[in-house]
Coordinates of C-alpha atoms in Angstrom, one line a residue:
X1 CA -29.9 0.5 90.4
X2 CA -32.7 1.6 88.1
X3 CA -36.2 1.8 89.5
X4 CA -39.3 1.4 87.4
X5 CA -37.4 -0.3 84.6
X6 CA -35.5 -3.6 83.9
X7 CA -31.9 -3.5 82.6
X8 CA -30.9 -5.7 79.7
X9 CA -27.3 -6.5 79.0
X10 CA -25.8 -5.5 75.5
X11 CA -24.7 -9.1 74.8
X12 CA -28.2 -10.4 75.3
X13 CA -29.5 -7.8 72.8
X14 CA -26.9 -8.7 70.2
X15 CA -27.9 -12.4 70.5
X16 CA -31.6 -11.7 70.1
X17 CA -30.9 -9.5 67.0
X18 CA -28.7 -12.2 65.4
X19 CA -31.4 -14.8 66.0
X20 CA -34.2 -12.6 64.6
X21 CA -32.1 -11.8 61.5
X22 CA -31.4 -15.5 60.9
X23 CA -35.1 -16.3 61.2
X24 CA -36.0 -13.6 58.7
X25 CA -33.3 -14.7 56.2
X26 CA -34.5 -18.3 56.5
X27 CA -38.1 -17.2 55.8
X28 CA -37.1 -15.1 52.8
X29 CA -35.1 -18.0 51.4
X30 CA -38.0 -20.4 51.8
X31 CA -40.3 -17.9 50.0
X32 CA -37.7 -17.5 47.2
X33 CA -37.4 -21.3 46.8
X34 CA -41.1 -21.6 46.6
X35 CA -41.4 -18.9 44.0
X36 CA -38.6 -20.5 41.9
X37 CA -40.2 -23.9 42.2
X38 CA -43.6 -22.5 41.3
X39 CA -42.3 -20.9 38.1
X40 CA -39.7 -23.6 37.1
X41 CA -40.4 -25.6 34.0
X42 CA -38.9 -28.4 32.0
X43 CA -38.4 -27.7 28.3
X44 CA -38.7 -30.6 25.9
X45 CA -38.2 -30.6 22.1
X46 CA -40.1 -33.2 20.1
X47 CA -40.2 -33.8 16.4
X48 CA -43.3 -33.3 14.3
X49 CA -45.2 -36.6 14.0
X50 CA -43.6 -38.2 17.1
X51 CA -45.2 -39.0 20.4
X52 CA -44.9 -37.1 23.7
X53 CA -45.6 -38.4 27.2
X54 CA -46.1 -35.7 29.8
X55 CA -45.3 -37.0 33.3
X56 CA -46.2 -35.0 36.4
X57 CA -44.5 -35.3 39.7
X58 CA -46.8 -37.5 41.8
X59 CA -44.2 -38.2 44.6
X60 CA -46.0 -35.8 47.0
X61 CA -49.5 -37.2 46.2
X62 CA -50.9 -39.0 49.3
X63 CA -53.7 -41.5 49.0
X64 CA -55.6 -42.4 45.9
X65 CA -55.7 -40.2 42.8
X66 CA -59.3 -39.0 42.4
X67 CA -59.0 -36.2 39.9
X68 CA -56.6 -35.2 37.1
X69 CA -56.6 -32.0 35.1
X70 CA -54.2 -31.1 32.3
X71 CA -54.0 -27.7 30.6
X72 CA -52.2 -26.3 27.6
X73 CA -51.4 -22.6 27.9
X74 CA -54.2 -22.3 30.5
X75 CA -56.8 -24.1 28.3
X76 CA -58.1 -27.5 29.5
X77 CA -56.7 -30.3 27.4
X78 CA -57.9 -33.3 29.5
X79 CA -60.0 -33.6 32.6
X80 CA -60.9 -36.6 34.8
X81 CA -63.1 -36.6 37.9
X82 CA -63.2 -40.3 38.6
X83 CA -65.5 -41.4 35.8
X84 CA -64.8 -40.8 32.1
X85 CA -62.1 -38.6 30.8
X86 CA -63.1 -35.5 28.9
X87 CA -60.7 -34.3 26.1
X88 CA -60.8 -30.9 24.3
X89 CA -59.7 -29.6 21.0
X90 CA -57.0 -31.6 19.2
X91 CA -56.7 -33.9 22.3
X92 CA -60.0 -35.6 21.6
X93 CA -58.4 -37.7 18.9
X94 CA -54.7 -37.6 19.8
X95 CA -54.7 -37.4 23.6
X96 CA -54.7 -40.3 26.1
X97 CA -54.8 -39.9 29.9
X98 CA -53.5 -42.6 32.3
X99 CA -55.6 -42.2 35.4
X100 CA -53.2 -44.3 37.4
X101 CA -50.1 -42.2 37.2
X102 CA -51.6 -39.0 35.6
X103 CA -49.5 -39.3 32.4
X104 CA -50.8 -37.5 29.3
X105 CA -49.8 -39.0 26.0
X106 CA -50.1 -37.0 22.8
X107 CA -49.6 -38.9 19.5
X108 CA -49.0 -37.5 16.0
X109 CA -47.6 -34.3 17.2
X110 CA -48.1 -31.1 15.2
X111 CA -46.8 -27.6 15.7
X112 CA -50.1 -26.5 17.4
X113 CA -49.3 -29.0 20.2
X114 CA -46.5 -26.7 21.4
X115 CA -47.1 -24.9 24.6
X116 CA -46.9 -24.8 28.4
X117 CA -48.6 -27.8 30.0
X118 CA -49.6 -27.7 33.7
X119 CA -51.3 -30.4 35.8
X120 CA -53.5 -30.6 38.8
X121 CA -53.9 -33.8 40.8
X122 CA -56.6 -34.0 43.4
X123 CA -57.1 -30.3 42.8
X124 CA -53.5 -29.5 43.7
X125 CA -51.1 -28.0 41.2
X126 CA -48.1 -30.1 40.5
X127 CA -44.6 -28.7 39.5
X128 CA -42.6 -28.3 37.5
X129 CA -44.5 -27.2 34.5
X130 CA -43.7 -28.9 31.2
X131 CA -43.0 -26.8 28.1
X132 CA -43.4 -28.8 25.0
X133 CA -41.8 -27.5 21.8
X134 CA -42.7 -29.4 18.6
X135 CA -40.4 -28.7 15.7
X136 CA -39.7 -29.9 12.2
X137 CA -36.3 -31.4 11.1
X138 CA -34.0 -29.0 9.4
X139 CA -34.0 -29.3 5.6
X140 CA -30.9 -30.2 3.5
X141 CA -29.5 -26.8 2.7
X142 CA -27.9 -25.4 -0.5
X143 CA -25.4 -22.7 -0.9
X144 CA -25.9 -19.7 -3.2
X145 CA -23.3 -17.0 -4.0
X146 CA -23.2 -13.3 -4.9
X147 CA -19.9 -11.7 -5.9
X148 CA -18.9 -8.1 -6.6
X149 CA -18.1 -6.8 -10.1
X150 CA -14.3 -7.1 -9.6
X151 CA -14.6 -10.7 -8.2
X152 CA -12.6 -9.7 -5.2
X153 CA -15.2 -10.7 -2.6
X154 CA -18.3 -12.8 -2.4
X155 CA -21.2 -13.5 0.0
X156 CA -22.2 -17.1 0.4
X157 CA -25.7 -17.9 1.8
X158 CA -26.9 -21.1 3.4
X159 CA -30.4 -21.5 1.9
X160 CA -33.2 -23.7 3.3
X161 CA -36.8 -23.4 4.4
X162 CA -36.6 -23.7 8.2
X163 CA -40.2 -22.7 8.9
X164 CA -41.3 -24.6 12.0
X165 CA -37.9 -26.0 12.6
X166 CA -37.4 -24.1 15.9
X167 CA -34.1 -22.5 16.8
X168 CA -31.8 -23.1 13.9
X169 CA -28.1 -22.4 13.8
X170 CA -25.6 -22.6 11.0
X171 CA -21.9 -23.2 10.5
X172 CA -19.5 -23.3 7.5
X173 CA -17.0 -25.8 6.3
X174 CA -14.1 -25.1 6.4
X175 CA -14.6 -22.7 9.3
X176 CA -14.1 -22.2 13.0
X177 CA -16.7 -24.8 14.1
X178 CA -18.8 -22.1 15.7
X179 CA -22.6 -22.4 15.4
X180 CA -24.3 -19.0 14.8
X181 CA -27.7 -17.7 13.8
X182 CA -26.3 -16.0 10.7
X183 CA -26.4 -17.9 7.5
X184 CA -24.1 -15.7 5.5
X185 CA -20.4 -16.0 5.0
X186 CA -18.3 -13.3 3.4
X187 CA -15.1 -14.3 1.6
X188 CA -12.4 -12.3 -0.1
X189 CA -9.4 -13.0 -2.3
X190 CA -6.9 -12.0 0.3
X191 CA -8.0 -14.6 2.7
X192 CA -10.0 -17.3 1.0
X193 CA -8.5 -17.8 -2.5
X194 CA -6.7 -20.9 -1.3
X195 CA -9.9 -22.7 -0.2
X196 CA -11.1 -25.0 -2.9
X197 CA -14.8 -25.4 -1.9
X198 CA -17.3 -24.5 0.8
X199 CA -20.3 -26.2 2.4
X200 CA -22.7 -25.3 5.2
X201 CA -24.6 -27.1 7.9
X202 CA -27.9 -26.4 9.6
X203 CA -28.8 -27.7 13.0
X204 CA -31.7 -27.6 15.5
X205 CA -32.1 -29.4 18.8
X206 CA -33.3 -32.6 17.0
X207 CA -31.6 -32.8 13.6
X208 CA -28.6 -31.7 11.5
X209 CA -28.1 -31.5 7.7
X210 CA -25.2 -30.6 5.5
X211 CA -25.2 -29.1 2.0
X212 CA -23.3 -30.4 -1.0
X213 CA -19.9 -28.6 -1.4
X214 CA -19.7 -25.8 -4.0
X215 CA -16.5 -24.6 -5.7
X216 CA -15.0 -21.4 -4.3
X217 CA -15.6 -18.7 -6.9
X218 CA -12.4 -16.9 -5.8
X219 CA -10.2 -20.1 -5.8
X220 CA -6.8 -19.8 -7.4
X221 CA -4.9 -23.0 -7.9
X222 CA -1.3 -22.9 -6.5
X223 CA -0.1 -24.7 -9.6
X224 CA -1.6 -22.1 -11.9
X225 CA 0.2 -19.3 -10.0
X226 CA 3.4 -21.3 -10.3
X227 CA 3.1 -21.8 -14.0
X228 CA 2.5 -18.2 -14.7
X229 CA 5.4 -17.1 -12.6
X230 CA 7.7 -19.7 -14.3
X231 CA 6.6 -18.7 -17.8
X232 CA 7.4 -15.0 -17.1
X233 CA 10.8 -15.9 -15.7
X234 CA 11.7 -18.1 -18.7
X235 CA 10.6 -15.4 -21.1
X236 CA 12.7 -12.8 -19.3
X237 CA 15.7 -15.1 -19.2
X238 CA 15.4 -15.9 -22.9
X239 CA 15.1 -12.2 -23.8
X240 CA 18.2 -11.4 -21.8
X241 CA 20.1 -14.2 -23.5
X242 CA 19.1 -12.9 -27.0
X243 CA 20.2 -9.4 -26.1
X244 CA 23.5 -10.6 -24.8
X245 CA 24.0 -12.6 -28.0
X246 CA 23.2 -9.6 -30.1
X247 CA 25.6 -7.5 -28.1
X248 CA 28.4 -10.0 -28.6
X249 CA 27.8 -10.1 -32.3
X250 CA 27.9 -6.3 -32.5
X251 CA 31.2 -6.2 -30.8
X252 CA 32.7 -9.0 -32.9
X253 CA 31.3 -8.2 -36.3
X254 CA 31.3 -4.4 -36.0
X255 CA 27.6 -4.2 -37.0
X256 CA 24.2 -5.4 -35.8
X257 CA 23.1 -8.8 -37.0
X258 CA 20.3 -7.4 -39.0
X259 CA 22.8 -5.3 -41.0
X260 CA 24.6 -8.4 -42.2
X261 CA 23.8 -9.9 -45.6
X262 CA 24.9 -13.4 -44.5
X263 CA 22.9 -15.7 -42.4
X264 CA 23.9 -17.0 -38.9
X265 CA 25.0 -20.3 -40.4
X266 CA 27.4 -18.6 -42.8
X267 CA 31.1 -18.2 -41.9
X268 CA 31.0 -14.5 -42.7
X269 CA 28.2 -13.8 -40.2
X270 CA 30.7 -13.5 -37.3
X271 CA 33.6 -11.8 -39.3
X272 CA 34.6 -8.2 -38.9
X273 CA 34.2 -7.3 -42.6
X274 CA 32.5 -9.3 -45.3
X275 CA 34.7 -10.0 -48.4
X276 CA 33.5 -8.0 -51.4
X277 CA 32.3 -10.1 -54.3
X278 CA 35.0 -10.8 -56.9
X279 CA 34.6 -9.4 -60.5
X280 CA 33.6 -11.8 -63.1
X281 CA 36.4 -10.9 -65.5
X282 CA 39.0 -11.2 -62.7
X283 CA 37.7 -14.6 -61.8
X284 CA 38.4 -15.6 -65.5
X285 CA 42.1 -14.5 -65.3
X286 CA 41.8 -11.5 -67.8
X287 CA 42.2 -7.8 -67.2
X288 CA 41.2 -4.8 -69.3
X289 CA 44.0 -2.4 -70.5
X290 CA 44.3 0.7 -68.4
X291 CA 43.4 4.0 -70.1
X292 CA 46.0 6.6 -70.2
X293 CA 45.1 9.5 -68.0
X294 CA 47.3 12.0 -69.9
X295 CA 46.8 12.8 -73.5
X296 CA 49.8 13.6 -75.8
X297 CA 50.2 17.3 -76.4
X298 CA 50.4 18.2 -80.2
X299 CA 53.7 19.7 -81.5
X300 CA 53.6 23.2 -82.4

């Protein structure tokens, strides 16, 4: 027995601690969800010149809508307090507020209409916020090239003025179908000489354009390579055949072909020795008397 104090069992204390912890976690989760909801936004891409309709969430609105306020990046765009609607800046001519459902319509969109739009209905802020991004369509690109002095590598560039076109990505054809922010493609003879032509494509969230194909500056036709190789082979084979023929003639005739006085179409060209030309007198059947080599010795 303990006097002057009450005794609490350990199991009761553990249950109370678990309940308090769960309550705190639930409270923190509710605060986190509220923060995420408060800062959440919907992103919408719209093309220049088109129309945008901003629709707030009015599902939680009770009773009649008595006031509507729209802001762009914190600046009032349209305000209604039950009578006439007041518009500001560019919205005076291109803005229209529906006081029944609180929708704000903007016509003839320009780049300056981009921004974060927030709304208040009956003096209560409505979520999510709406981020409007007005962009231009991507242009039709063209491809330029720059090669080194040895023509072993080149850099291709996908050109096009994308000012105001928002996030623009590029890919090459032929390629790996990957969209990247880089607009350059480096090619080399050891990997791209078999590709006949290249083209590029530009894309943003609303549009996509392709360039006309350009010839590959490093392209080598397979047929051309084959013709060169065949020509060299035929030349070598013909040279070997001529050398063999010259060797055979040297062995058979006993001298090189260029030492022969006869032509290849003469019968003597392949003979061992050429027949010496016959004397003209012999060919007539006459002979000259032979001189005596020894003279008679006079008698003493």
